[in-house]
CSV table of N, CA and C and ligand atoms in Angstrom, one decimal:
chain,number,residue,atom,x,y,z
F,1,UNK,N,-6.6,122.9,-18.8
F,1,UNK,CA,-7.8,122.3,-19.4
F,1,UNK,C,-7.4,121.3,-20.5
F,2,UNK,N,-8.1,120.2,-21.0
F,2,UNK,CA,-7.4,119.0,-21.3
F,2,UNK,C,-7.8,119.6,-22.9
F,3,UNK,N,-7.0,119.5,-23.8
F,3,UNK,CA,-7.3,120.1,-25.4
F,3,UNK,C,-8.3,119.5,-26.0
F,4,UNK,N,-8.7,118.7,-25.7
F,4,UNK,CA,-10.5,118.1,-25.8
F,4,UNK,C,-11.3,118.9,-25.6
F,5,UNK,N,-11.3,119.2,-24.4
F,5,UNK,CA,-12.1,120.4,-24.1
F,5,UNK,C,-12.0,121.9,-24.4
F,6,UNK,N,-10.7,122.5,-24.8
F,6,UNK,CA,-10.8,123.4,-25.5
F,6,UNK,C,-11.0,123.7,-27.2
F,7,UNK,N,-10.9,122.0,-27.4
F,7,UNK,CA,-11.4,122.3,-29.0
F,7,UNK,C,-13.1,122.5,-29.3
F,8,UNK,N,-13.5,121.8,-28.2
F,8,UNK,CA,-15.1,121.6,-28.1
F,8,UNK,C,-15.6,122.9,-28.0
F,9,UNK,N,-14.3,123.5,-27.0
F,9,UNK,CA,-14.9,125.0,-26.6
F,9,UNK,C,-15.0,125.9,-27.9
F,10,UNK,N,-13.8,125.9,-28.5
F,10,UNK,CA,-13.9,126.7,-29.7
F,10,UNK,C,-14.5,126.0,-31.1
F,11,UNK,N,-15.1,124.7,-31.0
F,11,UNK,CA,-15.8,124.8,-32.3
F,11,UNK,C,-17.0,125.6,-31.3
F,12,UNK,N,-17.6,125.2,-30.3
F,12,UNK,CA,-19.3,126.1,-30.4
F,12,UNK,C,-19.3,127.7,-30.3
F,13,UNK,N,-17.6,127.9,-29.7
F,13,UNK,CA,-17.8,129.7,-30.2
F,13,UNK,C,-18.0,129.5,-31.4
F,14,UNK,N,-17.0,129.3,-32.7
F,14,UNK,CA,-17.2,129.5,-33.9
F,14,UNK,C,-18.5,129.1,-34.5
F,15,UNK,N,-18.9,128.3,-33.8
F,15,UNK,CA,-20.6,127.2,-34.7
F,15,UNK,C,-21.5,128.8,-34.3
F,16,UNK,N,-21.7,129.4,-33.1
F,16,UNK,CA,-22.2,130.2,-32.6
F,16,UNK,C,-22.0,131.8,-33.6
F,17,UNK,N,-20.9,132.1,-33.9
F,17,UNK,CA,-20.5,133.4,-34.3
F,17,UNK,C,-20.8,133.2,-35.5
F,18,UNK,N,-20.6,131.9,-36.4
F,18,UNK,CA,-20.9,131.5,-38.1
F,18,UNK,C,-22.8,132.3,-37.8
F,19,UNK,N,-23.0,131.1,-37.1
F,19,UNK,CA,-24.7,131.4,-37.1
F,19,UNK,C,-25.3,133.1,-37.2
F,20,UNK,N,-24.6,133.9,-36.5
F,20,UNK,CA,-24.9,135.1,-35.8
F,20,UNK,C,-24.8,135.8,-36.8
F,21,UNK,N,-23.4,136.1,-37.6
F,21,UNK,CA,-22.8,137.0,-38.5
F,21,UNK,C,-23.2,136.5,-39.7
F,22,UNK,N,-23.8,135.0,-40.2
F,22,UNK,CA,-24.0,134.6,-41.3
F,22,UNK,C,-25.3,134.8,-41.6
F,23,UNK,N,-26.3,134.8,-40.5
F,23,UNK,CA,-28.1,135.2,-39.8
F,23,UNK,C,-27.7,136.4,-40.4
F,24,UNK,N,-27.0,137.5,-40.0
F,24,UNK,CA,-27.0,138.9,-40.3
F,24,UNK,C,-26.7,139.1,-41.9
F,25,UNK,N,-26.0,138.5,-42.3
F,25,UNK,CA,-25.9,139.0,-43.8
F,25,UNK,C,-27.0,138.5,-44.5
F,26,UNK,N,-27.9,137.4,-44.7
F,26,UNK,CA,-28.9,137.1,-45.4
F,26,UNK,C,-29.8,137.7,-44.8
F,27,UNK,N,-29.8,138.2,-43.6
F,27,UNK,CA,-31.1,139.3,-43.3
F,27,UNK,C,-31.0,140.5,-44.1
F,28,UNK,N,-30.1,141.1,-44.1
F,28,UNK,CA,-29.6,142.0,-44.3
F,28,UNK,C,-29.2,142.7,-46.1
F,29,UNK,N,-28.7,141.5,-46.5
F,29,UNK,CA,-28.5,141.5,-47.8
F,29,UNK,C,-29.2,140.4,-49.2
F,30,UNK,N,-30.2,139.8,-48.2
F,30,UNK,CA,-30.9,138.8,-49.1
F,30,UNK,C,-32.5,139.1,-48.9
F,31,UNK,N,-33.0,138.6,-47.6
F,31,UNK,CA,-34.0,139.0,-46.8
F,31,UNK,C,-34.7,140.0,-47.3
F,32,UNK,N,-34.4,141.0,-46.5
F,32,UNK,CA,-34.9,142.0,-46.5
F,32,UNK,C,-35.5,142.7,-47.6
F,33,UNK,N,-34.3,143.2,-49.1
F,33,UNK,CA,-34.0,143.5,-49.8
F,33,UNK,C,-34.7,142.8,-51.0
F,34,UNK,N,-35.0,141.5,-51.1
F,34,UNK,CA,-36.2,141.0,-52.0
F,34,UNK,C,-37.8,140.8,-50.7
F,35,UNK,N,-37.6,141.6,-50.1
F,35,UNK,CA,-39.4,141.6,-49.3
F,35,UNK,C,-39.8,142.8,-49.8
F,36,UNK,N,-38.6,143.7,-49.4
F,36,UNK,CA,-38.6,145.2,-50.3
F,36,UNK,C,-39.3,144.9,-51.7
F,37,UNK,N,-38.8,144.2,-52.4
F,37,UNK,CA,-39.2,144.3,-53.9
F,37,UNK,C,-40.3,143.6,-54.3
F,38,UNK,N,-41.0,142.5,-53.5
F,38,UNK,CA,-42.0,142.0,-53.7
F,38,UNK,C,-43.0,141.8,-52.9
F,39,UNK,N,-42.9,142.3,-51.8
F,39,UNK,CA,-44.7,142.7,-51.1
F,39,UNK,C,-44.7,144.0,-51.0
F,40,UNK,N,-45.8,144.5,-50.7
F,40,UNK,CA,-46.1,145.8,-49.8
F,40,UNK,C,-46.1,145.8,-48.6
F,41,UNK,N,-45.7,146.9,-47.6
F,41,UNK,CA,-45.9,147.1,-46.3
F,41,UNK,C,-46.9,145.8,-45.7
F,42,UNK,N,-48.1,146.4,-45.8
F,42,UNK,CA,-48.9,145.2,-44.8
F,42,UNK,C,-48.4,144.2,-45.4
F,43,UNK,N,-47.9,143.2,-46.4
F,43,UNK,CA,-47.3,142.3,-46.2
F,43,UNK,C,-46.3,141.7,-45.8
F,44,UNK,N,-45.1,142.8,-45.9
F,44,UNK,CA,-43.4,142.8,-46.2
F,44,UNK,C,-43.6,142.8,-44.6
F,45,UNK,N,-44.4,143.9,-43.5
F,45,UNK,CA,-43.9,144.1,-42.3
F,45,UNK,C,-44.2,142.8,-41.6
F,46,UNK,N,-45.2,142.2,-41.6
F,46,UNK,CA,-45.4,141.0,-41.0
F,46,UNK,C,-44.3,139.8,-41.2
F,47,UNK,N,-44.1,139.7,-42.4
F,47,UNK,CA,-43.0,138.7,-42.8
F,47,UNK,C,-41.6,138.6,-42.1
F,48,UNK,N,-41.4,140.2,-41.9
F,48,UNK,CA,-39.9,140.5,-41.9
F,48,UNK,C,-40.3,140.2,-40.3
F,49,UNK,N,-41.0,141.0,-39.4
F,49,UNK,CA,-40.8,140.8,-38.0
F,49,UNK,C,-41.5,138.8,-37.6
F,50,UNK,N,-41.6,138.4,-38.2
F,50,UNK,CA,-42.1,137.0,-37.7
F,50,UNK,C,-40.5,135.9,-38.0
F,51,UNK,N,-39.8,136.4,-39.5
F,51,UNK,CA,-38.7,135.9,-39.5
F,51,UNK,C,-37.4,136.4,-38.5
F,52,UNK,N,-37.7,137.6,-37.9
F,52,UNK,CA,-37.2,137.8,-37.2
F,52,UNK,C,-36.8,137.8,-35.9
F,53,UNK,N,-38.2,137.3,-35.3
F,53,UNK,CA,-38.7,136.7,-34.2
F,53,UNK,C,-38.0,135.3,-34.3
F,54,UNK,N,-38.1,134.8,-35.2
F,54,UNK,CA,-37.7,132.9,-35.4
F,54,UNK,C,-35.7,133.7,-35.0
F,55,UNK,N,-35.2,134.6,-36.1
F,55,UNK,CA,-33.7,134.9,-36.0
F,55,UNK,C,-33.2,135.1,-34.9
F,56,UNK,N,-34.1,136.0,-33.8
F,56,UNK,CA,-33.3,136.6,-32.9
F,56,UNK,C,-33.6,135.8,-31.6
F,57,UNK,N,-34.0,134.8,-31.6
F,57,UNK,CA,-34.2,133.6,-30.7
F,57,UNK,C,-33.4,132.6,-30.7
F,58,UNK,N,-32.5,132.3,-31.7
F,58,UNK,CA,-31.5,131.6,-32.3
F,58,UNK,C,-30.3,132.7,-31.9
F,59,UNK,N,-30.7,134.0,-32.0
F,59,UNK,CA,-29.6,134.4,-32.0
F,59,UNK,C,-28.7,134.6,-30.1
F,60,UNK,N,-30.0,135.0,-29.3
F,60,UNK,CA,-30.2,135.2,-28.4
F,60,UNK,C,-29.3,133.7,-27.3
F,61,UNK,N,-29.6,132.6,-28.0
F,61,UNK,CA,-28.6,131.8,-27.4
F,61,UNK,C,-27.3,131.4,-28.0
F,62,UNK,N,-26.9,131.9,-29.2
F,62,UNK,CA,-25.7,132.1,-29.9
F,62,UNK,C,-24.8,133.3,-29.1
F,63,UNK,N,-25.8,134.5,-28.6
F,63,UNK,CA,-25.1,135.1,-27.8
F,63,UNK,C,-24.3,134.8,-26.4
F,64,UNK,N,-25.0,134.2,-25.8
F,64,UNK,CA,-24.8,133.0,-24.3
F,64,UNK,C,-23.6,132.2,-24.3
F,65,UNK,N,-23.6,131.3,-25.9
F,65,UNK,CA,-22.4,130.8,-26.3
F,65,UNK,C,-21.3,131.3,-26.5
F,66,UNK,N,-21.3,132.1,-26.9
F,66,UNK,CA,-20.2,132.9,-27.9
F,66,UNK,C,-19.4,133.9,-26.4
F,67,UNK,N,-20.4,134.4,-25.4
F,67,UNK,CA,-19.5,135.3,-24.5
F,67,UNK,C,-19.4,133.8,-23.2
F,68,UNK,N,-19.7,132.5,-23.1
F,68,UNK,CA,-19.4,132.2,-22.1
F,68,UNK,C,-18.5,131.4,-22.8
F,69,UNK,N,-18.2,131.3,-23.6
F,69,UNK,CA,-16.9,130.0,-24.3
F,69,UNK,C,-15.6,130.8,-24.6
F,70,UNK,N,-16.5,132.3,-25.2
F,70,UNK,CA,-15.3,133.2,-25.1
F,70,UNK,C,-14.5,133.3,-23.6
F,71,UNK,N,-15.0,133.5,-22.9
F,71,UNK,CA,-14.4,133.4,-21.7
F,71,UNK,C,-13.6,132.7,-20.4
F,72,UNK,N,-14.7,131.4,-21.2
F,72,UNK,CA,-14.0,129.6,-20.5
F,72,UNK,C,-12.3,129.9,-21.2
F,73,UNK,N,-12.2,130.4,-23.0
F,73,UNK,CA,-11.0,130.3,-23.4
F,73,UNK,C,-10.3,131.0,-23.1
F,74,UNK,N,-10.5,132.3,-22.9
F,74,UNK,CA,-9.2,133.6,-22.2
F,74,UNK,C,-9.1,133.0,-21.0
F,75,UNK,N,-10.1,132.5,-20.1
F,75,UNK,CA,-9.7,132.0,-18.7
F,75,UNK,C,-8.5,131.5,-18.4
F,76,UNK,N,-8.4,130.3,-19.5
F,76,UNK,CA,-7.7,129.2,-19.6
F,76,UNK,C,-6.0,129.5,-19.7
F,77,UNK,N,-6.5,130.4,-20.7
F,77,UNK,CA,-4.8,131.0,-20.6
F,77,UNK,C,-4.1,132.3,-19.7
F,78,UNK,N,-5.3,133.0,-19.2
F,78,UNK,CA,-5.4,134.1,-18.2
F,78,UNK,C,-5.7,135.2,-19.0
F,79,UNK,N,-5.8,135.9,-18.3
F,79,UNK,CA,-6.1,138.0,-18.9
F,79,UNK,C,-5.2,138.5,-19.1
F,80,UNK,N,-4.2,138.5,-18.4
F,80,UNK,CA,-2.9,138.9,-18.3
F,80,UNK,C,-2.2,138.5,-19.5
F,81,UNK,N,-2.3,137.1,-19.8
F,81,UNK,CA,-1.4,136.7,-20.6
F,81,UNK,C,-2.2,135.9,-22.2
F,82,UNK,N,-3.2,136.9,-22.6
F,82,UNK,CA,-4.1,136.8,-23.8
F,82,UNK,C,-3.5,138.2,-24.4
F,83,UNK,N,-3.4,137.6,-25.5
F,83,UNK,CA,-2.9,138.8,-26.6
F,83,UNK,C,-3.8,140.0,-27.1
F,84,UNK,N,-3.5,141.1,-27.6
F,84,UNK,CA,-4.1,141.9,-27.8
F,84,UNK,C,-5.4,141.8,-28.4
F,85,UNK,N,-5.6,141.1,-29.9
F,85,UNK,CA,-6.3,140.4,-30.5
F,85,UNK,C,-8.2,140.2,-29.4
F,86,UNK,N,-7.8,139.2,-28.5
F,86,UNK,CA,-8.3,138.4,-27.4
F,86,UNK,C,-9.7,139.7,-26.8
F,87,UNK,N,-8.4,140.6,-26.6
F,87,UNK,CA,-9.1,141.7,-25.3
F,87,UNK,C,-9.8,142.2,-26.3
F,88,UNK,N,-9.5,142.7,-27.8
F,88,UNK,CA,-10.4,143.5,-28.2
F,88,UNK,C,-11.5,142.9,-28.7
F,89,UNK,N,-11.5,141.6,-29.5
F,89,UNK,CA,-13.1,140.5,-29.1
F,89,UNK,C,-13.7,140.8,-28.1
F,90,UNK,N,-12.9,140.1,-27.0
F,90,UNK,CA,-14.3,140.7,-26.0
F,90,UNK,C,-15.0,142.0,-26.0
F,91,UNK,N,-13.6,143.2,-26.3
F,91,UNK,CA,-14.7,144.4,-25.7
F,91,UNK,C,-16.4,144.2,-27.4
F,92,UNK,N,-15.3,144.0,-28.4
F,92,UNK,CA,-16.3,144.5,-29.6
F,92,UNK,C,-17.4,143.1,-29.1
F,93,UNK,N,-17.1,141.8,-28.9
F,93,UNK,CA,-18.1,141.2,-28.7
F,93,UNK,C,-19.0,141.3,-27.5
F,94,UNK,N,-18.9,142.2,-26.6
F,94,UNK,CA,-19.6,142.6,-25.7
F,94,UNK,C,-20.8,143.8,-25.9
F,95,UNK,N,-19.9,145.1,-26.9
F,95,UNK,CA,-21.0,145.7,-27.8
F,95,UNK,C,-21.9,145.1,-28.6
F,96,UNK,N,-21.4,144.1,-29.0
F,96,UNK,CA,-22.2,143.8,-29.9
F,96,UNK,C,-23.7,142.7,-29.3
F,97,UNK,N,-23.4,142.4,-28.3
F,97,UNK,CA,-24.3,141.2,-27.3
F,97,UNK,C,-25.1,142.5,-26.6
F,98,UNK,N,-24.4,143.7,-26.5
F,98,UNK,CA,-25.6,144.6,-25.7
F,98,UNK,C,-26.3,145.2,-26.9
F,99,UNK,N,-25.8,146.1,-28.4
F,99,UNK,CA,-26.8,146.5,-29.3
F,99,UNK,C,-28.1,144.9,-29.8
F,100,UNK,N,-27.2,143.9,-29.5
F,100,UNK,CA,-28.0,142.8,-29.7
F,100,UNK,C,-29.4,143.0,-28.8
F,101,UNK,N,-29.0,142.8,-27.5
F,101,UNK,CA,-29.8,143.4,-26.3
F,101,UNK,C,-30.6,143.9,-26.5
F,102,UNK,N,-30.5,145.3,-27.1
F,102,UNK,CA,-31.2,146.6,-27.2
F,102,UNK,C,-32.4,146.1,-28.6
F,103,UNK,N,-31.8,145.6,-29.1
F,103,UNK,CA,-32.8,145.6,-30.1
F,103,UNK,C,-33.8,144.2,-29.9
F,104,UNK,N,-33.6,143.6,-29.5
F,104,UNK,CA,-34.3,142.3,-28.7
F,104,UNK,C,-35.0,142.5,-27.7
F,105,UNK,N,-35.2,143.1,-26.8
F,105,UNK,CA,-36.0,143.8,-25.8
F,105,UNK,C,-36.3,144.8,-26.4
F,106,UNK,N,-35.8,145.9,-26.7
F,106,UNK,CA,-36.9,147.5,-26.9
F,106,UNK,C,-37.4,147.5,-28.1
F,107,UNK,N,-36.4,147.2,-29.4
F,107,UNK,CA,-37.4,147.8,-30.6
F,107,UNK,C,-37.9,146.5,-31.4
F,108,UNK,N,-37.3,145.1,-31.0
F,108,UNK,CA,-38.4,144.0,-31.4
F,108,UNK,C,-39.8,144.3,-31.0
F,109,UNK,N,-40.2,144.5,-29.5
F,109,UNK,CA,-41.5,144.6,-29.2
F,109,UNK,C,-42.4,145.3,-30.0
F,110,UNK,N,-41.3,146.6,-29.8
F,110,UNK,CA,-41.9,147.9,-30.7
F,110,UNK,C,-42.7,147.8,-32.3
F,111,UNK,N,-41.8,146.9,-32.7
F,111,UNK,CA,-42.2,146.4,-34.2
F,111,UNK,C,-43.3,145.1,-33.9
F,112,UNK,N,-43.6,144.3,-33.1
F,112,UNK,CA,-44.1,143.3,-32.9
F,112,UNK,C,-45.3,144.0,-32.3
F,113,UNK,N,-45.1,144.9,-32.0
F,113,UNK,CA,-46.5,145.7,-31.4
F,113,UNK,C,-47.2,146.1,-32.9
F,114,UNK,N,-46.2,147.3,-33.2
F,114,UNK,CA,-46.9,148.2,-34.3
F,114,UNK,C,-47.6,147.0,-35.7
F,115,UNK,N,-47.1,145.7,-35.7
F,115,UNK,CA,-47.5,145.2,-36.7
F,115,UNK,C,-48.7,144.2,-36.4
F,116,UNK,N,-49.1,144.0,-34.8
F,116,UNK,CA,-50.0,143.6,-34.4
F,116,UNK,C,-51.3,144.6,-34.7
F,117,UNK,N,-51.1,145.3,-35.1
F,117,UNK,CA,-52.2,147.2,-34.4
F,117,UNK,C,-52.0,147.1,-36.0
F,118,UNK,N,-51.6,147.0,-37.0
F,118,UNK,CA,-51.4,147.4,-38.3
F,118,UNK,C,-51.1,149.0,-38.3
F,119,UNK,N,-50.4,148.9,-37.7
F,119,UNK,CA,-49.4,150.6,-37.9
F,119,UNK,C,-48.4,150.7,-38.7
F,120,UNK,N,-48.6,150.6,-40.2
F,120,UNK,CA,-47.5,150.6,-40.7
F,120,UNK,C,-46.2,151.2,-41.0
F,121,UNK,N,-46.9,152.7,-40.3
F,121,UNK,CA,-45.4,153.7,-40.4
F,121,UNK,C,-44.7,153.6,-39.1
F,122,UNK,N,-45.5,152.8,-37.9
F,122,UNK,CA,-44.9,153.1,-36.7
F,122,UNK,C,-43.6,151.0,-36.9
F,123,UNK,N,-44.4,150.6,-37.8
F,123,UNK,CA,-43.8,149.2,-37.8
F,123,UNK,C,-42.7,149.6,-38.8
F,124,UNK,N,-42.9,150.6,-40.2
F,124,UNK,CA,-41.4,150.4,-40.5
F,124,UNK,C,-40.3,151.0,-39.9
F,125,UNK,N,-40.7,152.3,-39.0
F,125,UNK,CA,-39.6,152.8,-38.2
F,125,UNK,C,-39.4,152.2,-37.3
F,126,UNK,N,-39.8,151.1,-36.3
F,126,UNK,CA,-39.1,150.2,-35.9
F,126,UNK,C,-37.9,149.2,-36.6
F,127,UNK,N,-38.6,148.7,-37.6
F,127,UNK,CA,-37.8,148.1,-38.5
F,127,UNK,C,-36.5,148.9,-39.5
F,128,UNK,N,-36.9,149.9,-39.8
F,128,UNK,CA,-35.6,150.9,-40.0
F,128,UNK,C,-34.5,151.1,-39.1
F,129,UNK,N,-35.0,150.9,-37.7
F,129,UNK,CA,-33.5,151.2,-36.5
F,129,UNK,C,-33.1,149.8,-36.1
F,130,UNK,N,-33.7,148.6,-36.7
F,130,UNK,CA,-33.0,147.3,-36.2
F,130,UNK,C,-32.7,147.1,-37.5
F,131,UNK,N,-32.8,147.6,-39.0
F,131,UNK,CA,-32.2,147.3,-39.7
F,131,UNK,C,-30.3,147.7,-39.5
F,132,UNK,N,-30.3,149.2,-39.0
F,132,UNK,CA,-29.0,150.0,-38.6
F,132,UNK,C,-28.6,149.8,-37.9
F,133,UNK,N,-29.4,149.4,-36.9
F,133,UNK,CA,-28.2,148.4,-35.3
F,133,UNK,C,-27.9,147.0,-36.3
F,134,UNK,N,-28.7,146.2,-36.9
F,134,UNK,CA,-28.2,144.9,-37.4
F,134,UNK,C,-27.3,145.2,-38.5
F,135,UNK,N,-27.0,145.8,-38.9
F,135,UNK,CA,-25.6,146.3,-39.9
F,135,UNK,C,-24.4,147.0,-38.8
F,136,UNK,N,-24.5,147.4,-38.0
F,136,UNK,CA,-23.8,148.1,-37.6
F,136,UNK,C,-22.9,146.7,-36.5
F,137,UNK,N,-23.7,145.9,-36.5
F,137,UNK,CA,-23.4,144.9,-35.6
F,137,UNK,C,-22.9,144.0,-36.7
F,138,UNK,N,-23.5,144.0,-38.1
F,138,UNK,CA,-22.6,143.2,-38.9
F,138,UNK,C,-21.3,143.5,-39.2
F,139,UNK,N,-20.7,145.0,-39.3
F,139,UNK,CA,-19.6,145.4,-39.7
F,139,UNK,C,-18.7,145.3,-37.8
F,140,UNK,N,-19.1,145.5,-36.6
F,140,UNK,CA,-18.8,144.9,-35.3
F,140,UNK,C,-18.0,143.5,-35.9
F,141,UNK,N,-19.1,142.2,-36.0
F,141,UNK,CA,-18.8,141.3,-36.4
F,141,UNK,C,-17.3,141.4,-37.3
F,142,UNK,N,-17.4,141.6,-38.7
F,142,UNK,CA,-16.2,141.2,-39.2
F,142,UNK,C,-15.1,142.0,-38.5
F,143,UNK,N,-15.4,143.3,-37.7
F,143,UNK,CA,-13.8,143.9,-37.1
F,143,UNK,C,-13.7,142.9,-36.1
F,144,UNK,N,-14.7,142.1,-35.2
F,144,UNK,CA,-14.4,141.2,-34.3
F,144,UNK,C,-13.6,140.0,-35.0
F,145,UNK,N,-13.9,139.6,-36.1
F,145,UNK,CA,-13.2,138.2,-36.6
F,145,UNK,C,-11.9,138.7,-37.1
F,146,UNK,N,-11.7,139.9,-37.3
F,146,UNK,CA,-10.1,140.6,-37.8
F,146,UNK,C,-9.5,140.3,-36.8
F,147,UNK,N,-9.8,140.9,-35.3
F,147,UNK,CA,-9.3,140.7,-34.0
F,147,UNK,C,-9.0,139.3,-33.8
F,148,UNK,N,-9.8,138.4,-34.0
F,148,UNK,CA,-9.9,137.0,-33.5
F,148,UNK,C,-8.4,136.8,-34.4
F,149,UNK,N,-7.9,136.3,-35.0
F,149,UNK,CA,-7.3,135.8,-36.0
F,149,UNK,C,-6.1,136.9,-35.5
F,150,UNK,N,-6.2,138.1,-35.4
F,150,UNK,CA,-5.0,138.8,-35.8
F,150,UNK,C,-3.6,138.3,-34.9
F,151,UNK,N,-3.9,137.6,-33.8
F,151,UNK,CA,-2.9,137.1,-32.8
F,151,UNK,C,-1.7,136.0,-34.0
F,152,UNK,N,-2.7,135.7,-34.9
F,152,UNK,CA,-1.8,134.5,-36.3
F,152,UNK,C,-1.0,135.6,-36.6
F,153,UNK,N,-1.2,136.5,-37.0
F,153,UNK,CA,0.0,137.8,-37.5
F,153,UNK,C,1.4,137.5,-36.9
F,154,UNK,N,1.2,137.5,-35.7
F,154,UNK,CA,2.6,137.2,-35.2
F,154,UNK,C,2.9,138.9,-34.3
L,1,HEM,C1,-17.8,138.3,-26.4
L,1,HEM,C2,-16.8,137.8,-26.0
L,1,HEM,C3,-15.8,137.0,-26.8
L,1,HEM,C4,-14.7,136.4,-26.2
L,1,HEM,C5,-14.4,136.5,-24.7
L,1,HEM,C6,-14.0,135.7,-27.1
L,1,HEM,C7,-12.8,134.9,-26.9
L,1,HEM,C8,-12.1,134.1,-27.7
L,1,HEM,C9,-10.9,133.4,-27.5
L,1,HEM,C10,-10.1,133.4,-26.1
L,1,HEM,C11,-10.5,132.8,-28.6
L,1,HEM,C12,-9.2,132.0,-28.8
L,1,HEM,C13,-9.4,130.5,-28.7
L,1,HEM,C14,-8.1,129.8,-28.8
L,1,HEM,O1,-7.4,129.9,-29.9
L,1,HEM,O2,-7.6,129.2,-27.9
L,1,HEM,C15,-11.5,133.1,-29.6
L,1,HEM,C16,-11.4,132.6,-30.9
L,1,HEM,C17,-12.2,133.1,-31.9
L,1,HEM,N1,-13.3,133.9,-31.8
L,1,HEM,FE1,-13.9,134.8,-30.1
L,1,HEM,N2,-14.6,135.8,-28.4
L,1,HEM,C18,-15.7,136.6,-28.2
L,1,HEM,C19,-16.6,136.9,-29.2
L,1,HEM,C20,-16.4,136.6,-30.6
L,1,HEM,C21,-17.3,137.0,-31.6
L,1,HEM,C22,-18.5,137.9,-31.4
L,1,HEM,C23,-16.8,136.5,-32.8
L,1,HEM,C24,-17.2,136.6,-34.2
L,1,HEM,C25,-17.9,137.6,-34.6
L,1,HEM,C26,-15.6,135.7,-32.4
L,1,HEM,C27,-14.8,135.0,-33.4
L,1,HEM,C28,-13.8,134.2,-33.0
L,1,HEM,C29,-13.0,133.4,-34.0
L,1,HEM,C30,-13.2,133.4,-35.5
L,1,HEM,C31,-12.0,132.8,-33.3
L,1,HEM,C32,-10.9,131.8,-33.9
L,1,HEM,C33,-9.6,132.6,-34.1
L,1,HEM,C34,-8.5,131.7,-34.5
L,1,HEM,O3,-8.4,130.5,-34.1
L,1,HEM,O4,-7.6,132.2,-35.2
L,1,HEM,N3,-15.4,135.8,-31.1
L,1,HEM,N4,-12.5,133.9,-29.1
C-alpha cells in the first residue's frame, strides 16, 4: 500500500479514537457531573439523554472508522506478522465497539423511552448502567492506546 495511503489510514483511525475516548471523558468527567449539581432529575435526565443522543451518533461512526482502518492497517502488514501490541487493540477495540453496541441499541432506548414517559427512576437507572459501561469503555480505551504504542517499546 503506497504510504500515502497508510498515513491517511492512520490519521482517521487516530481522528476517530481522539473523538471517541475524548467524547468519553467530558461526558463522563465534565458533563455529567455539573448536570448533577445544577438541575434536578426532570431536567438533568432530558439534557443528559438528548446530549447523548447527538454523542453516540458521532460515536457510532467513529466506531466503523476506527475497526475498518484498524484493519485495512494490520492487513497491510499481515496477522502473522503484526506485533503483539496490534492483536491486543483489536481484541480490546472490538470489546469495546460491542459494550458500545450494547448500550446504543438496548439501554439508550431504554433511557430515551423512560424520559419520554417522565419516569424518572426508570430514566436514571438507565443512565446509571451507561454511565458504567461508558467508564468502563473509558478505562478499555486508555489500556487500548497503551497497546497501540507499546510496539515503540521495542
Ligand atoms: C478495533 C480494532 C482496531 C484495530 C484493528 C487497530 C489497528 C491498528 C494498527 C494496525 C495500527 C498501526 C498503524 C501503523 O503504525 O502502521 C494502529 C495504530 C493506532 N491505534 Fe489502533 N486499532 C484498533 C482500535 C483502536 C482503538 C479503539 C484505539 C484507541 C482507543 C486505537 C488507537 C491507536 C493509536 C493511538 C495508534 C497509533 C500508535 C502509534 O503509531 O504508535 N486503536 N491501530
Amino acid at each position: 500500500m503506497p504510504s500515502l495511503a497508510v498515513a491517511l489510514l492512520i490519521f482517521v483511525h487516530l481522528l476517530a479514537a481522539v473523538v471517541w475516548v475524548g467524547g468519553m471523558v467530558f461526558a463522563h468527567f465534565a458533563l455529567r457531573p455539573a448536570a448533577v449539581e445544577v438541575l434536578d432529575p426532570p431536567r438533568r435526565l432530558p439534557l443528559l439523554a438528548a446530549a447523548l443522543g447527538r454523542f453516540f451518533r458521532i460515536v457510532a461512526v467513529a466506531v466503523v472508522v476506527i475497526v475498518a482502518s484498524g484493519l485495512a492497517l494490520i492487513a497491510q502488514v499481515g496477522f502473522a506478522r503484526a506485533p503483539v501490541g496490534w492483536h491486543v487493540m483489536l481484541a480490546t477495540g472490538l470489546v469495546m465497539a460491542g459494550v458500545f453496541a450494547y448500550i446504543h441499541a438496548v439501554l439508550y432506548p431504554r433511557l430515551k423511552r423512560a424520559v419520554a414517559e417522565a419516569q424518572w427512576p426508570q430514566a436514571a437507572a438507565a443512565l446509571d448502567r451507561i454511565r458504567r459501561l461508558v467508564f468502563f469503555n473509558l478505562v478499555l480505551g486508555v489500556v487500548t492506546l497503551a497497546a497501540a504504542v507499546s510496539p515503540r517499546a521495542g
